């Protein structure tokens, strides 16, 4: 992977950096977890110190290819300025007059942010020509390109993939660091190696399991994924999250795990609520008997204890996806127990990796410090696809 050093002397050069600044916002539009902004700072600082004219591009949320005030990068640019300790200009558009004049006004060591890339349909277009045309416009703003948005390297998008084909390019420090940790998980991890999976993007995450069954010794399943597993074992799951069309796939994984001697740890009890709401009535029920009118929103206390116990002797842990709907206090205990167990094995010298936007937000919201874990990845989908052994378009283009 090409590193920033290979770009040579950057003084006075316009460097376009693709960062991942896709932070969660609360109802008032304020940043509720600035982890991704903070993670993008070291690479930017390095470029500032090298005297580059730094142009940051990024996306926020899922605007529909048109400007939408609700998805403006304004709060993010503001936060970035606070963290860098210097003023950060924000262009009012992505590649238009405002972007051009903001870039033209940059002096050595200064930073500007372009508006949300997804305000332009070219950013995510499936059509190569449409995406390429947008990449051409972005490329015309800069002399070289640094890819540092690890959370998007699995996307074949203009600012991730096509830009690298148009400008001298390199991987930023964050992308390098993320890949280095994930490489340690795929090549020769220390055993016992446990993987904890949860969250809500069930079908995306099921795909990674086949690959993990080749390297991991133990697979702990919580969060919304659990119910497809319970259904595969013939249990009633009530109104819980269920991917009915994945039940056969999951049965296959259970068989494969048995063949390979991989232990699959499933919850034995579930916190079941009347509805998806913080003040819904809820009770702990057996995982094998979730009432038909209930929705499972967390693993139960026995399961939380069993999950923690299944992690105590591990040397390597990868965790993606909260164990429950942790944003609501009554359903956060399972996630907290897993985070605590990870923090303890980390203190004992194990390599632990927490991946996924919501998982990272969860550990911080529950009061843990980033340094209680080996590595908090900024990319959920990207890290899973890496572990699946897939070629990630945004990494392939940085090879040469
Ligand atoms: P990540 O961003 O870490 O990859 P996901 O996006 O897949 O994780 O899932 C995070 C979401 O999953 C959280 O918002 C959480 O509320 C939700 N979740 C966890 N468990 C459940 C459950 N049992 N039912 C519904 N949603 C759940
Ligand atoms: Mg998420």
XYZ file of C-alpha atoms and ligand atoms in Angstrom:
428
model
C 0.000 0.000 0.000
C 1.424 3.396 -1.007
C 2.088 5.645 1.991
C 2.097 9.440 2.259
C 5.928 9.480 2.088
C 5.750 8.292 -1.513
C 4.016 11.553 -2.476
C 7.239 13.497 -1.907
C 7.482 17.110 -0.733
C 3.956 18.335 -0.091
C 4.713 22.001 0.680
C 2.306 24.164 -1.301
C 0.621 21.111 -2.841
C -3.164 20.843 -2.829
C -3.882 17.495 -1.156
C -7.416 16.129 -1.372
C -8.075 13.840 1.596
C -11.029 11.449 1.681
C -11.897 11.156 5.370
C -14.717 9.292 7.082
C -16.600 11.977 9.005
C -19.943 10.161 8.996
C -20.845 10.803 12.630
C -24.177 10.187 14.347
C -26.233 13.351 14.984
C -28.854 13.778 17.711
C -32.348 15.276 17.178
C -30.925 18.808 17.447
C -28.346 18.095 14.748
C -25.451 18.016 17.238
C -22.702 15.375 16.942
C -23.446 12.616 19.457
C -20.153 10.728 18.957
C -17.165 12.497 17.379
C -14.963 9.379 17.258
C -14.593 9.420 13.479
C -13.689 13.132 13.450
C -11.022 12.518 16.087
C -9.711 9.492 14.195
C -9.224 11.627 11.077
C -7.110 14.264 12.857
C -3.613 12.651 12.895
C -3.378 12.330 9.099
C -4.668 15.890 8.617
C -2.211 17.223 11.172
C 0.636 15.474 9.435
C -0.325 17.080 6.102
C -0.675 20.498 7.756
C 2.786 20.159 9.255
C 4.158 19.215 5.831
C 2.856 22.554 4.534
C 0.178 21.074 2.292
C -3.037 22.898 1.368
C -5.471 20.377 2.733
C -8.884 19.786 1.146
C -11.043 17.358 3.105
C -13.913 15.552 1.420
C -16.419 13.258 3.139
C -20.061 12.246 3.284
C -22.641 12.416 6.064
C -25.730 10.215 6.221
C -27.710 9.318 3.143
C -28.865 12.433 1.284
C -30.414 11.537 -2.057
C -27.881 13.054 -4.449
C -29.106 16.626 -3.886
C -28.096 19.299 -1.345
C -30.012 18.815 1.907
C -29.375 21.128 4.870
C -30.026 18.295 7.347
C -26.922 16.501 6.068
C -24.574 19.496 5.856
C -21.015 18.881 7.024
C -21.124 22.247 8.871
C -21.149 20.775 12.417
C -18.384 18.367 11.440
C -16.185 21.110 9.911
C -16.700 23.122 13.084
C -15.671 20.188 15.294
C -12.671 19.504 13.087
C -11.549 23.111 13.534
C -11.799 22.732 17.324
C -9.772 19.523 17.291
C -7.104 20.881 14.930
C -6.995 24.207 16.750
C -7.106 26.189 13.493
C -9.937 27.706 11.431
C -11.438 25.248 8.939
C -13.260 26.731 5.935
C -16.385 24.989 4.630
C -17.295 25.191 0.936
C -21.016 25.554 0.226
C -20.846 22.891 -2.484
C -18.777 19.868 -3.515
C -17.116 20.842 -6.807
C -18.837 24.141 -7.712
C -17.841 27.794 -7.535
C -17.701 27.814 -3.757
C -15.409 24.775 -3.620
C -13.114 26.277 -6.256
C -12.808 29.627 -4.522
C -12.310 28.105 -1.061
C -9.528 25.913 -2.456
C -7.937 28.822 -4.328
C -7.811 30.822 -1.090
C -5.960 28.086 0.843
C -2.457 28.898 2.003
C 0.203 26.363 2.970
C -0.855 24.484 6.105
C -4.498 25.537 5.901
C -7.552 23.264 5.779
C -10.893 23.416 3.962
C -13.797 20.965 3.907
C -15.983 20.373 0.838
C -19.718 19.924 1.378
C -21.225 16.446 1.680
C -20.072 14.399 -1.337
C -23.438 12.667 -1.486
C -25.087 15.971 -2.426
C -23.884 14.958 -5.895
C -25.359 11.785 -7.466
C -21.984 11.097 -9.136
C -20.405 10.093 -5.818
C -22.317 6.829 -5.451
C -23.419 6.282 -9.089
C -23.279 2.678 -10.305
C -22.562 3.994 -13.795
C -18.781 4.234 -14.278
C -19.015 7.263 -16.579
C -21.224 9.242 -14.223
C -19.001 8.446 -11.256
C -15.905 9.176 -13.315
C -17.216 12.574 -14.362
C -17.671 13.574 -10.733
C -14.215 12.202 -9.887
C -12.760 14.327 -12.718
C -14.241 17.439 -11.143
C -12.926 16.522 -7.693
C -9.496 15.714 -9.126
C -9.307 19.137 -10.806
C -9.287 20.725 -7.328
C -6.055 19.042 -6.208
C -2.512 17.902 -6.994
C -2.695 14.611 -5.129
C -5.047 12.361 -3.188
C -4.880 10.716 0.230
C -7.385 7.985 1.082
C -8.040 7.997 4.814
C -11.739 7.131 5.136
C -11.424 3.533 6.227
C -15.197 3.248 6.803
C -15.807 3.631 3.041
C -12.958 1.624 1.466
C -15.367 -1.210 0.672
C -17.356 1.156 -1.573
C -16.655 1.661 -5.254
C -17.418 5.382 -5.086
C -15.978 8.412 -6.847
C -14.080 9.818 -3.876
C -12.890 6.384 -2.744
C -12.065 4.507 -5.931
C -12.086 6.688 -9.062
C -10.076 9.558 -7.562
C -7.071 7.314 -6.948
C -6.993 6.563 -10.666
C -6.788 10.269 -11.500
C -4.232 11.687 -9.066
C -0.955 10.626 -7.447
C -2.322 8.794 -4.402
C -1.508 7.248 -1.053
C -3.161 5.664 1.961
C -3.460 7.904 5.012
C -2.319 6.870 8.467
C -5.788 5.778 9.583
C -6.336 3.438 6.645
C -2.857 2.018 7.203
C -3.444 1.461 10.919
C -6.856 -0.148 10.397
C -5.544 -2.530 7.762
C -2.575 -3.455 9.928
C -4.818 -4.502 12.827
C -7.210 -6.440 10.605
C -4.277 -8.199 8.989
C -3.250 -9.425 12.435
C -6.749 -10.874 12.853
C -6.641 -12.772 9.577
C -2.997 -13.883 9.565
C -2.018 -15.952 12.521
C -4.200 -14.594 15.355
C -3.383 -15.825 18.848
C -5.813 -18.394 20.235
C -8.330 -18.697 21.765
C -9.833 -16.317 19.193
C -13.437 -15.278 19.770
C -15.719 -13.255 17.523
C -18.743 -11.481 18.962
C -21.438 -10.509 16.472
C -24.597 -8.503 17.057
C -26.361 -5.396 15.830
C -29.139 -4.910 13.364
C -27.656 -5.307 9.865
C -28.226 -9.023 10.059
C -27.951 -10.258 6.475
C -24.781 -8.195 5.855
C -23.137 -9.775 8.843
C -24.227 -13.352 8.291
C -21.954 -13.489 5.234
C -18.830 -13.066 7.310
C -19.580 -16.128 9.424
C -18.537 -18.746 6.855
C -15.088 -17.186 6.723
C -14.796 -16.700 10.486
C -15.550 -20.369 11.039
C -12.134 -21.069 9.474
C -10.148 -18.931 11.927
C -12.135 -18.347 15.119
C -12.494 -20.827 17.970
C -15.673 -19.339 19.368
C -18.519 -17.313 17.948
C -20.798 -15.384 20.304
C -24.062 -14.234 18.772
C -26.169 -11.432 20.272
C -28.191 -8.415 19.143
C -30.672 -8.643 16.330
C -28.819 -11.608 14.758
C -29.817 -13.915 17.556
C -33.369 -14.390 16.428
C -32.500 -15.849 13.052
C -30.327 -18.383 14.913
C -33.067 -19.158 17.434
C -35.573 -19.557 14.595
C -33.123 -21.892 12.832
C -33.226 -24.054 15.963
C -37.008 -24.123 15.760
C -37.848 -21.584 18.447
C -40.554 -18.924 18.454
C -39.068 -15.399 18.340
C -42.204 -13.276 18.636
C -41.939 -9.837 17.020
C -38.131 -9.797 17.205
C -35.888 -8.901 14.270
C -35.886 -11.954 11.994
C -34.426 -12.643 8.555
C -36.696 -15.480 7.539
C -34.958 -16.055 4.206
C -31.637 -16.573 6.011
C -32.822 -19.397 8.274
C -31.461 -22.125 5.988
C -28.131 -20.336 5.654
C -27.891 -20.144 9.432
C -28.695 -23.853 9.764
C -25.779 -24.466 7.407
C -23.480 -22.388 9.615
C -24.538 -24.302 12.696
C -23.678 -27.593 10.948
C -20.379 -26.238 9.656
C -19.439 -24.980 13.120
C -20.106 -28.427 14.556
C -17.917 -30.049 11.883
C -15.090 -27.598 12.445
C -15.298 -27.753 16.241
C -16.121 -24.056 16.525
C -18.198 -23.273 19.576
C -21.281 -21.144 18.884
C -22.474 -19.339 21.997
C -26.115 -18.245 21.829
C -28.078 -16.482 24.569
C -30.231 -18.644 26.805
C -32.337 -15.740 28.045
C -33.642 -12.595 26.379
C -34.978 -9.247 27.590
C -38.325 -9.122 25.807
C -40.385 -5.913 25.546
C -43.894 -5.082 24.398
C -42.522 -2.622 21.840
C -39.322 -0.945 20.573
C -39.308 1.833 23.149
C -37.318 2.836 26.211
C -40.339 2.748 28.508
C -41.987 -0.376 27.129
C -42.879 -3.105 29.634
C -40.151 -5.741 29.541
C -39.156 -8.975 31.243
C -36.503 -11.652 31.043
C -37.732 -14.757 29.242
C -36.165 -18.022 28.107
C -34.565 -17.711 24.667
C -36.525 -20.820 23.740
C -39.886 -19.329 24.644
C -40.191 -15.704 23.559
C -43.907 -14.799 23.789
C -45.498 -14.189 20.380
C -46.378 -10.547 21.195
C -42.897 -9.599 22.456
C -39.789 -8.188 20.835
C -36.350 -9.283 22.046
C -34.206 -6.195 22.698
C -31.218 -7.490 24.668
C -29.557 -10.699 25.776
C -30.649 -11.589 29.324
C -28.529 -11.486 32.513
C -27.609 -15.207 32.464
C -26.468 -14.848 28.883
C -24.488 -11.684 29.646
C -22.632 -13.637 32.333
C -22.068 -16.595 30.021
C -20.793 -14.337 27.233
C -18.351 -12.634 29.601
C -17.176 -16.058 30.814
C -16.650 -17.201 27.217
C -14.252 -14.286 26.722
C -12.081 -14.491 29.859
C -9.399 -16.821 28.402
C -9.285 -15.287 24.916
C -6.093 -13.875 23.338
C -7.842 -12.313 20.349
C -11.363 -10.874 20.089
C -13.177 -9.163 17.246
C -16.494 -7.567 18.176
C -18.994 -6.052 15.792
C -22.554 -5.125 16.669
C -24.169 -4.271 20.016
C -25.807 -7.087 22.002
C -29.043 -5.149 22.331
C -30.780 -1.863 21.648
C -28.183 -0.203 23.905
C -29.366 3.351 23.080
C -32.237 2.643 25.505
C -30.996 2.103 29.065
C -33.168 -0.971 29.854
C -31.568 -2.825 26.940
C -27.904 -1.865 27.396
C -26.750 -4.427 29.983
C -25.691 -7.153 27.525
C -23.565 -4.740 25.518
C -22.029 -3.386 28.697
C -21.128 -6.872 29.944
C -19.362 -7.718 26.679
C -17.519 -4.372 26.662
C -16.401 -4.981 30.243
C -15.159 -8.474 29.402
C -13.218 -7.115 26.421
C -11.671 -4.374 28.549
C -10.512 -6.994 31.047
C -8.854 -9.282 28.506
C -7.283 -6.228 26.858
C -5.732 -5.287 30.191
C -4.400 -8.856 30.329
C -2.638 -8.455 26.990
C -5.175 -9.804 24.479
C -5.677 -8.119 21.099
C -9.235 -6.769 20.995
C -10.848 -4.982 18.078
C -14.215 -3.239 18.227
C -15.613 -2.509 14.768
C -18.729 -0.691 13.616
C -20.113 2.805 14.017
C -22.770 1.853 16.551
C -20.508 -0.538 18.439
C -17.873 2.181 18.844
C -20.543 4.675 19.917
C -21.921 2.091 22.354
C -18.680 1.517 24.243
C -18.139 5.258 24.592
C -21.745 5.925 25.617
C -21.463 3.183 28.240
C -18.507 4.991 29.800
C -15.510 3.099 28.441
C -12.356 4.829 27.194
C -10.993 4.075 23.744
C -7.722 2.867 25.249
C -9.490 0.106 27.182
C -9.614 -1.743 23.843
C -6.800 -2.702 21.510
C -8.328 -0.933 18.573
C -11.649 0.749 17.859
C -12.198 0.513 14.144
C -13.967 3.375 12.395
C -15.374 0.974 9.819
C -18.042 -1.657 10.440
C -18.902 -2.847 6.939
C -15.341 -2.317 5.743
C -13.782 -4.345 8.540
C -16.295 -7.173 8.084
C -15.646 -7.344 4.340
C -11.915 -7.388 5.021
C -12.382 -10.303 7.425
C -14.537 -12.042 4.818
C -11.464 -12.041 2.615
C -13.054 -9.816 -0.027
C -11.039 -7.429 -2.196
C -11.972 -3.905 -1.093
C -12.023 -1.532 -4.099
C -10.744 1.419 -2.063
C -7.712 -0.591 -0.889
C -6.941 -2.264 -4.209
C -6.479 1.159 -5.871
C -3.886 2.119 -3.245
C -1.612 -0.816 -4.068
C 0.257 0.866 -6.890
P -22.579 -1.480 13.903
O -22.862 -0.062 13.479
O -21.758 -1.554 15.138
O -22.039 -2.319 12.781
P -25.331 -2.232 13.443
O -25.507 -0.988 12.659
O -25.439 -3.517 12.733
O -23.975 -2.167 14.292
O -26.430 -2.321 14.593
C -26.562 -1.355 15.608
C -27.985 -1.262 16.046
O -28.501 -2.527 16.363
C -28.157 -0.415 17.276
O -28.784 0.782 16.902
C -29.032 -1.275 18.193
O -30.093 -0.550 18.762
C -29.562 -2.319 17.251
N -29.944 -3.584 17.910
C -29.178 -4.361 18.683
N -29.872 -5.414 19.141
C -31.112 -5.291 18.656
C -32.318 -6.060 18.783
N -32.374 -7.163 19.513
N -33.409 -5.639 18.108
C -33.360 -4.502 17.373
N -32.278 -3.735 17.219
C -31.168 -4.127 17.857
Mg -24.480 0.793 12.366
